[in-house]
Amino acid sequence: MEEGFIFGGVGVDVEGFALSCAALVFFLVLYRLFVRTRELNVLFSGFFFFKGRRPTIRERLAKAPSTLYMTALALLLLALADPYFLYLKEPKPEEEWESRGLALYLLLDNSTSMNFKVPVNSSSGPEQVMKMDLSKRVAKQFIQGDPRSGLKGRAGDMVGLVTFARIARIISPLTLDHEKIVEEIDKIEFNKDIRQVGTGIGYAIYKTVSSIKALKHFSEADGSEQVPFYDIKNPVLIIITDGINEINPEDANNPIRGMDLWNGAEYAKENGVKLYIVNIDPSFAKMKDKTYHELYDLITKYTGGKFYMVDDSRDLVAIYRDIDQLEKSKIPLFAKDVKEKAPPRSEKYHLYPYLIALALLMIFSAALMQATYLRIIP
């Protein structure tokens, strides 16, 4: 039970508190219905005999058992509410802490065609933007967020960066250092090398999935029995491109570099990787031939992802919503390895074991007193 009332660092579980109140009412009703105070009536002709007499210790303790029973009941009801002290603990540099997030690889198309400008909608109205700049803008908004568009950013997610034209290059492996990723995105330029002409989306998928596969099974690669440092449950590839899979003629007979979209998607599916394709070219949506629309839609759905056509940041909200539904992985980290300060960890110090132990001690003491020193003989 995670939620509760918290007052100045002291809290109780909500459901337990409600259950305690209900139990208290129940016991009070039972007490009224079935418990009767046993009265011992003895007739005396006068009270002169008791004048100046002090009550004995036994007489003073006569009501102790009933008091102990009632106090024990109160403690048990309080324990049912699960009271606790809540305090914040600052992680030490060498201390391991845990985060939950997704493993996201951003695959940015930097082929020659990304040099052309396209019309896009912005807050100031329609404008002409180079597709490479639009791709970088979309990628950075996805990572950092944009409050004006309701985008919160990918805090807690491990993000990697890949660029692709004819071949794919892993610019950065998965990391929580989002500032570094943004810096690398700013450095990306469209391809100017005629030898690298092409848009090898299938090969980019294959290379990135292979990197994820190696990361997931690195402990097996060295023959050790080491448990992986973190378990990536739902790795995601977000491919930002302006067109279609175009293989360089020199790679036509290469089974890896010449990989088509379907084989790339099949490889991703086999390794549990979801594909999200984001096309940023408005003219792509206006193509009369919908073959590639249908193909993108088919291969992304096949892997559990989705195909989008984006021309402004408002369309990213739909992508966020879909990706946020995925199960997040547990990522053990060390505070010293993260640029941003590790968040303080809240810990609960539960009191119910002590309350139950004290209540049982009171019940035992009351029963012992009634059976020995305070025993009443009818």
Coordinates of C-alpha atoms in Angstrom, one line a residue:
M1 CA 0.0 0.0 0.0
E2 CA 1.7 3.1 -1.2
E3 CA -0.7 6.0 -0.5
G4 CA -1.4 7.4 2.9
F5 CA -1.9 10.5 5.1
I6 CA 1.3 12.2 5.9
F7 CA 1.7 14.9 8.5
G8 CA 5.1 16.4 9.1
G9 CA 6.9 13.2 8.2
V10 CA 4.5 10.9 10.1
G11 CA 2.0 8.9 8.0
V12 CA -0.6 6.2 8.1
D13 CA -1.9 3.9 5.4
V14 CA -5.2 5.1 4.0
E15 CA -6.9 1.7 3.7
G16 CA -5.4 0.6 7.1
F17 CA -6.7 3.7 8.8
A18 CA -10.2 3.2 7.4
L19 CA -10.1 -0.5 8.5
S20 CA -8.9 0.5 12.0
C21 CA -11.8 2.9 12.4
A22 CA -14.3 0.3 11.2
A23 CA -12.8 -2.3 13.6
L24 CA -13.0 0.2 16.5
V25 CA -16.7 0.8 15.9
F26 CA -17.2 -2.9 15.7
F27 CA -15.5 -3.6 19.0
L28 CA -17.3 -0.8 20.8
V29 CA -20.7 -2.2 19.6
L30 CA -19.7 -5.7 20.9
Y31 CA -18.6 -4.2 24.2
R32 CA -21.9 -2.4 24.7
L33 CA -23.9 -5.5 23.7
F34 CA -22.1 -8.3 25.5
V35 CA -19.8 -7.0 28.1
R36 CA -21.3 -6.3 31.5
T37 CA -19.4 -4.9 34.4
R38 CA -19.6 -7.4 37.2
E39 CA -20.8 -5.7 40.4
L40 CA -20.1 -7.2 43.8
N41 CA -22.7 -6.0 46.2
V42 CA -21.9 -6.2 49.9
L43 CA -24.2 -4.6 52.5
F44 CA -22.7 -2.6 55.4
S45 CA -24.4 -0.9 58.3
G46 CA -22.0 2.0 58.2
F47 CA -18.7 3.3 56.8
F48 CA -17.0 4.1 60.1
F49 CA -15.0 0.9 59.7
F50 CA -13.3 2.3 56.5
K51 CA -12.4 5.7 57.9
G52 CA -8.7 6.4 57.7
R53 CA -8.0 3.1 55.8
R54 CA -5.7 3.3 52.8
P55 CA -6.4 1.1 49.8
T56 CA -3.9 -1.8 49.4
I57 CA -1.7 -2.2 46.3
R58 CA -3.9 -5.0 45.2
E59 CA -7.0 -2.8 45.4
R60 CA -5.1 0.0 43.5
L61 CA -4.3 -2.5 40.7
A62 CA -7.8 -4.0 40.5
K63 CA -8.6 -2.2 37.3
A64 CA -5.2 -2.7 35.7
P65 CA -6.0 -5.8 33.7
S66 CA -9.0 -4.2 32.0
T67 CA -7.0 -1.1 31.3
L68 CA -4.2 -3.2 29.8
Y69 CA -6.7 -5.1 27.6
M70 CA -8.3 -1.8 26.3
T71 CA -4.8 -0.3 25.7
A72 CA -3.7 -3.5 23.8
L73 CA -6.8 -3.3 21.7
A74 CA -6.1 0.4 20.9
L75 CA -2.5 -0.5 19.9
L76 CA -3.6 -3.3 17.7
L77 CA -6.1 -1.0 15.9
L78 CA -3.3 1.5 15.5
A79 CA -1.0 -1.1 14.1
L80 CA -3.7 -2.0 11.6
A81 CA -3.4 1.6 10.3
D82 CA 0.3 1.0 9.6
P83 CA 1.8 4.2 11.0
Y84 CA 5.3 5.1 9.9
F85 CA 7.9 7.8 10.0
L86 CA 8.8 9.1 6.5
Y87 CA 12.3 10.6 6.0
L88 CA 14.4 11.5 3.0
K89 CA 17.8 10.0 2.6
E90 CA 20.4 11.7 0.3
P91 CA 22.2 9.0 -1.8
K92 CA 26.0 8.8 -1.3
P93 CA 28.2 8.9 -4.4
E94 CA 29.0 5.3 -4.1
E95 CA 25.4 4.3 -3.2
E96 CA 23.3 2.4 -5.7
W97 CA 19.8 3.8 -6.4
E98 CA 17.1 2.6 -8.8
S99 CA 15.2 4.3 -11.5
R100 CA 12.4 3.2 -13.8
G101 CA 12.4 4.1 -17.4
L102 CA 12.5 3.0 -21.0
A103 CA 15.4 2.2 -23.3
L104 CA 15.0 4.5 -26.3
Y105 CA 17.2 4.7 -29.3
L106 CA 16.7 7.7 -31.6
L107 CA 17.6 6.9 -35.2
L108 CA 18.0 10.2 -37.2
D109 CA 18.1 10.1 -41.0
N110 CA 20.9 12.3 -42.2
S111 CA 20.8 11.4 -45.8
T112 CA 21.4 14.0 -48.5
S113 CA 17.6 14.6 -49.0
M114 CA 17.5 16.0 -45.5
N115 CA 19.1 19.2 -46.9
F116 CA 15.8 20.2 -48.6
K117 CA 13.3 22.6 -46.9
V118 CA 9.7 21.8 -46.2
P119 CA 6.8 23.9 -45.0
V120 CA 5.9 23.3 -41.3
N121 CA 3.5 24.9 -38.9
S122 CA 4.8 26.8 -36.0
S123 CA 3.6 29.1 -33.2
S124 CA 4.4 32.1 -35.5
G125 CA 2.7 30.5 -38.5
P126 CA 3.9 28.5 -41.6
E127 CA 7.6 28.6 -42.3
Q128 CA 10.2 26.8 -44.4
V129 CA 12.6 24.6 -42.4
M130 CA 15.4 22.4 -43.5
K131 CA 14.4 18.8 -42.9
M132 CA 17.6 18.1 -41.0
D133 CA 16.8 21.0 -38.7
L134 CA 13.2 19.8 -38.3
S135 CA 14.4 16.3 -37.5
K136 CA 16.8 17.6 -34.8
R137 CA 14.1 19.9 -33.4
V138 CA 11.7 16.9 -33.1
A139 CA 14.4 14.8 -31.5
K140 CA 15.4 17.4 -28.9
Q141 CA 11.8 18.2 -28.0
F142 CA 11.2 14.5 -27.5
I143 CA 14.1 14.2 -25.1
Q144 CA 13.9 17.6 -23.3
G145 CA 10.2 18.2 -23.5
D146 CA 8.4 21.4 -24.4
P147 CA 6.0 22.9 -21.8
R148 CA 4.2 24.9 -24.4
S149 CA 3.2 21.7 -26.2
G150 CA 2.6 19.7 -23.1
L151 CA 5.7 17.6 -23.6
K152 CA 7.4 16.5 -20.3
G153 CA 10.6 15.1 -21.7
R154 CA 12.1 11.7 -21.1
A155 CA 13.4 12.0 -17.6
G156 CA 14.4 8.6 -16.2
D157 CA 14.7 7.0 -19.7
M158 CA 17.9 5.7 -21.1
V159 CA 18.4 7.3 -24.5
G160 CA 20.8 6.4 -27.3
L161 CA 21.5 8.1 -30.6
V162 CA 22.1 6.7 -34.1
T163 CA 22.4 8.4 -37.5
F164 CA 22.0 6.8 -40.8
A165 CA 22.4 7.5 -44.5
R166 CA 24.0 4.7 -46.5
I167 CA 25.3 3.2 -43.3
A168 CA 24.3 3.6 -39.7
R169 CA 26.5 5.0 -37.0
I170 CA 26.0 4.7 -33.3
I171 CA 26.7 8.2 -32.0
S172 CA 25.9 7.4 -28.4
P173 CA 24.9 4.1 -26.6
L174 CA 22.1 4.1 -24.1
T175 CA 22.7 6.7 -21.4
L176 CA 20.9 8.9 -18.9
D177 CA 23.1 11.8 -19.8
H178 CA 20.5 13.6 -21.9
E179 CA 22.6 16.8 -22.1
K180 CA 25.3 14.8 -23.9
I181 CA 22.7 13.4 -26.3
V182 CA 21.3 16.9 -27.1
E183 CA 24.9 18.1 -27.7
E184 CA 25.4 15.3 -30.2
I185 CA 22.1 16.0 -31.9
D186 CA 23.2 19.6 -32.5
K187 CA 26.4 18.4 -34.2
I188 CA 24.5 16.2 -36.7
E189 CA 24.7 17.4 -40.4
F190 CA 23.2 16.0 -43.5
N191 CA 25.4 13.7 -45.6
K192 CA 27.7 15.5 -48.1
D193 CA 29.7 12.4 -49.1
I194 CA 28.6 11.0 -52.5
R195 CA 29.9 7.6 -51.5
Q196 CA 27.4 7.5 -48.6
V197 CA 24.3 8.2 -50.7
G198 CA 21.3 6.1 -49.6
T199 CA 18.8 5.7 -46.8
G200 CA 19.5 2.4 -45.2
I201 CA 16.6 2.2 -42.7
G202 CA 16.6 -1.6 -42.6
Y203 CA 20.4 -1.7 -41.9
A204 CA 20.0 1.0 -39.2
I205 CA 17.3 -1.1 -37.5
Y206 CA 19.5 -4.2 -37.7
K207 CA 22.6 -2.5 -36.3
T208 CA 20.8 -0.8 -33.5
V209 CA 18.9 -3.9 -32.5
S210 CA 22.2 -5.8 -32.5
S211 CA 23.6 -3.2 -30.1
I212 CA 20.6 -3.7 -27.7
K213 CA 20.9 -7.5 -28.0
A214 CA 24.5 -7.3 -27.0
L215 CA 23.7 -5.1 -24.1
K216 CA 21.0 -7.4 -22.9
H217 CA 23.2 -10.5 -23.0
F218 CA 26.7 -9.0 -22.2
S219 CA 27.1 -11.3 -19.2
E220 CA 26.7 -14.4 -21.4
A221 CA 29.2 -13.1 -23.9
D222 CA 32.2 -13.3 -21.5
G223 CA 31.1 -16.7 -20.3
S224 CA 30.4 -15.5 -16.8
E225 CA 27.3 -16.1 -14.7
Q226 CA 27.0 -12.5 -13.8
V227 CA 23.5 -11.1 -13.7
P228 CA 22.9 -8.2 -16.1
F229 CA 23.2 -4.9 -14.4
Y230 CA 19.8 -3.9 -15.6
D231 CA 17.0 -5.7 -17.5
I232 CA 15.7 -3.9 -20.6
K233 CA 12.1 -5.0 -20.9
N234 CA 10.7 -2.9 -23.7
P235 CA 13.5 -1.4 -25.9
V236 CA 12.2 1.1 -28.4
L237 CA 13.6 2.5 -31.7
I238 CA 12.2 5.8 -32.8
I239 CA 13.2 6.3 -36.4
I240 CA 12.9 9.9 -37.7
T241 CA 13.1 10.1 -41.4
D242 CA 11.9 12.0 -44.5
G243 CA 11.2 9.2 -46.9
I244 CA 11.7 5.5 -47.8
N245 CA 14.3 2.8 -47.5
E246 CA 16.7 3.4 -50.4
I247 CA 19.7 1.0 -50.7
N248 CA 22.9 2.2 -52.3
P249 CA 23.5 0.2 -55.5
E250 CA 26.8 -1.1 -54.2
D251 CA 25.0 -2.7 -51.2
A252 CA 22.3 -4.4 -53.2
N253 CA 24.0 -7.9 -52.8
N254 CA 25.0 -7.3 -49.2
P255 CA 22.6 -9.1 -46.9
I256 CA 23.3 -6.7 -44.0
R257 CA 23.7 -3.3 -45.6
G258 CA 21.1 -4.2 -48.2
M259 CA 18.5 -5.3 -45.7
D260 CA 15.0 -4.3 -46.5
L261 CA 12.4 -2.9 -44.0
W262 CA 10.6 -6.2 -43.5
N263 CA 13.7 -8.2 -42.6
G264 CA 14.8 -5.4 -40.3
A265 CA 11.4 -5.4 -38.6
E266 CA 11.5 -9.2 -38.3
Y267 CA 14.9 -9.0 -36.6
A268 CA 13.5 -6.3 -34.2
K269 CA 10.5 -8.5 -33.4
E270 CA 12.6 -11.5 -32.6
N271 CA 14.5 -9.4 -30.1
G272 CA 11.5 -7.8 -28.5
V273 CA 12.3 -4.3 -29.9
K274 CA 9.4 -2.0 -30.9
L275 CA 9.6 0.3 -33.9
Y276 CA 8.2 3.7 -34.1
I277 CA 8.6 5.5 -37.4
V278 CA 8.2 9.3 -37.6
N279 CA 8.1 10.8 -41.0
I280 CA 8.7 14.5 -41.0
D281 CA 8.2 15.3 -44.7
P282 CA 4.7 16.8 -45.3
S283 CA 4.9 15.8 -49.0
F284 CA 5.1 12.1 -47.9
A285 CA 1.6 12.3 -46.6
K286 CA 0.4 13.7 -49.9
M287 CA 1.8 10.9 -52.0
K288 CA -0.8 9.2 -54.2
D289 CA 1.0 5.9 -53.9
K290 CA 0.3 4.7 -50.4
T291 CA 2.5 1.6 -50.6
Y292 CA 5.1 2.9 -48.2
H293 CA 2.4 4.3 -45.9
E294 CA 1.0 0.8 -45.6
L295 CA 4.4 -0.8 -45.3
Y296 CA 5.5 1.5 -42.5
D297 CA 2.2 1.0 -40.7
L298 CA 2.5 -2.8 -41.1
I299 CA 6.0 -3.2 -39.9
T300 CA 5.6 -0.9 -36.9
K301 CA 2.4 -2.6 -35.8
Y302 CA 4.1 -6.0 -36.3
T303 CA 6.7 -5.1 -33.7
G304 CA 4.1 -3.4 -31.3
G305 CA 5.0 0.1 -32.4
K306 CA 3.3 2.7 -34.6
F307 CA 3.8 4.9 -37.7
Y308 CA 3.4 8.7 -37.5
M309 CA 3.5 11.6 -39.9
V310 CA 4.7 14.8 -38.1
D311 CA 5.0 18.4 -39.2
D312 CA 4.9 20.2 -35.9
S313 CA 5.6 19.4 -32.2
R314 CA 1.9 19.1 -31.4
D315 CA 1.9 15.7 -33.1
L316 CA 4.5 14.5 -30.7
V317 CA 1.9 14.3 -27.9
A318 CA 0.4 11.2 -29.5
I319 CA 3.8 9.5 -29.7
Y320 CA 4.4 10.3 -26.0
R321 CA 1.1 8.9 -25.0
D322 CA 1.7 5.6 -26.8
I323 CA 5.3 5.1 -25.7
D324 CA 4.4 5.9 -22.1
Q325 CA 2.1 2.9 -22.0
L326 CA 5.1 0.5 -22.3
E327 CA 6.4 -1.3 -19.2
K328 CA 9.4 0.4 -17.8
S329 CA 12.6 -1.3 -16.9
K330 CA 14.4 -1.1 -13.5
I331 CA 17.7 0.6 -14.0
P332 CA 20.1 0.4 -11.1
L333 CA 22.4 3.5 -11.1
F334 CA 25.2 5.0 -9.1
A335 CA 24.8 8.7 -8.1
K336 CA 28.3 9.5 -9.1
D337 CA 27.7 8.3 -12.6
V338 CA 24.8 10.7 -13.3
K339 CA 25.3 14.4 -14.0
E340 CA 22.0 15.4 -12.5
K341 CA 21.9 15.0 -8.7
A342 CA 20.3 11.7 -7.7
P343 CA 16.9 12.4 -6.2
P344 CA 16.5 12.0 -2.4
R345 CA 15.1 8.6 -1.6
S346 CA 12.1 8.5 0.7
E347 CA 12.1 5.7 3.2
K348 CA 9.5 4.5 5.6
Y349 CA 10.2 3.4 9.2
H350 CA 7.1 1.2 10.0
L351 CA 5.9 1.1 13.6
Y352 CA 3.4 -1.7 13.5
P353 CA 5.8 -4.5 14.6
Y354 CA 6.5 -2.6 17.8
L355 CA 2.9 -1.8 18.4
I356 CA 1.8 -5.4 18.0
A357 CA 4.6 -6.6 20.3
L358 CA 3.7 -4.1 22.9
A359 CA 0.0 -5.1 22.7
L360 CA 0.8 -8.8 23.1
L361 CA 3.0 -8.0 26.1
M362 CA 0.1 -6.1 27.7
I363 CA -2.4 -8.9 27.0
F364 CA 0.0 -11.4 28.5
S365 CA 0.6 -9.2 31.6
A366 CA -3.1 -8.7 32.1
A367 CA -3.8 -12.4 31.9
L368 CA -1.0 -13.2 34.2
M369 CA -2.2 -10.7 36.8
Q370 CA -5.7 -12.0 36.7
A371 CA -4.5 -15.6 37.1
T372 CA -2.2 -14.8 40.1
Y373 CA -2.0 -11.7 42.2
L374 CA -5.4 -10.1 41.1
R375 CA -7.3 -13.4 40.9
I376 CA -10.9 -13.0 41.9
I377 CA -12.7 -15.9 43.5
P378 CA -16.4 -15.9 43.0

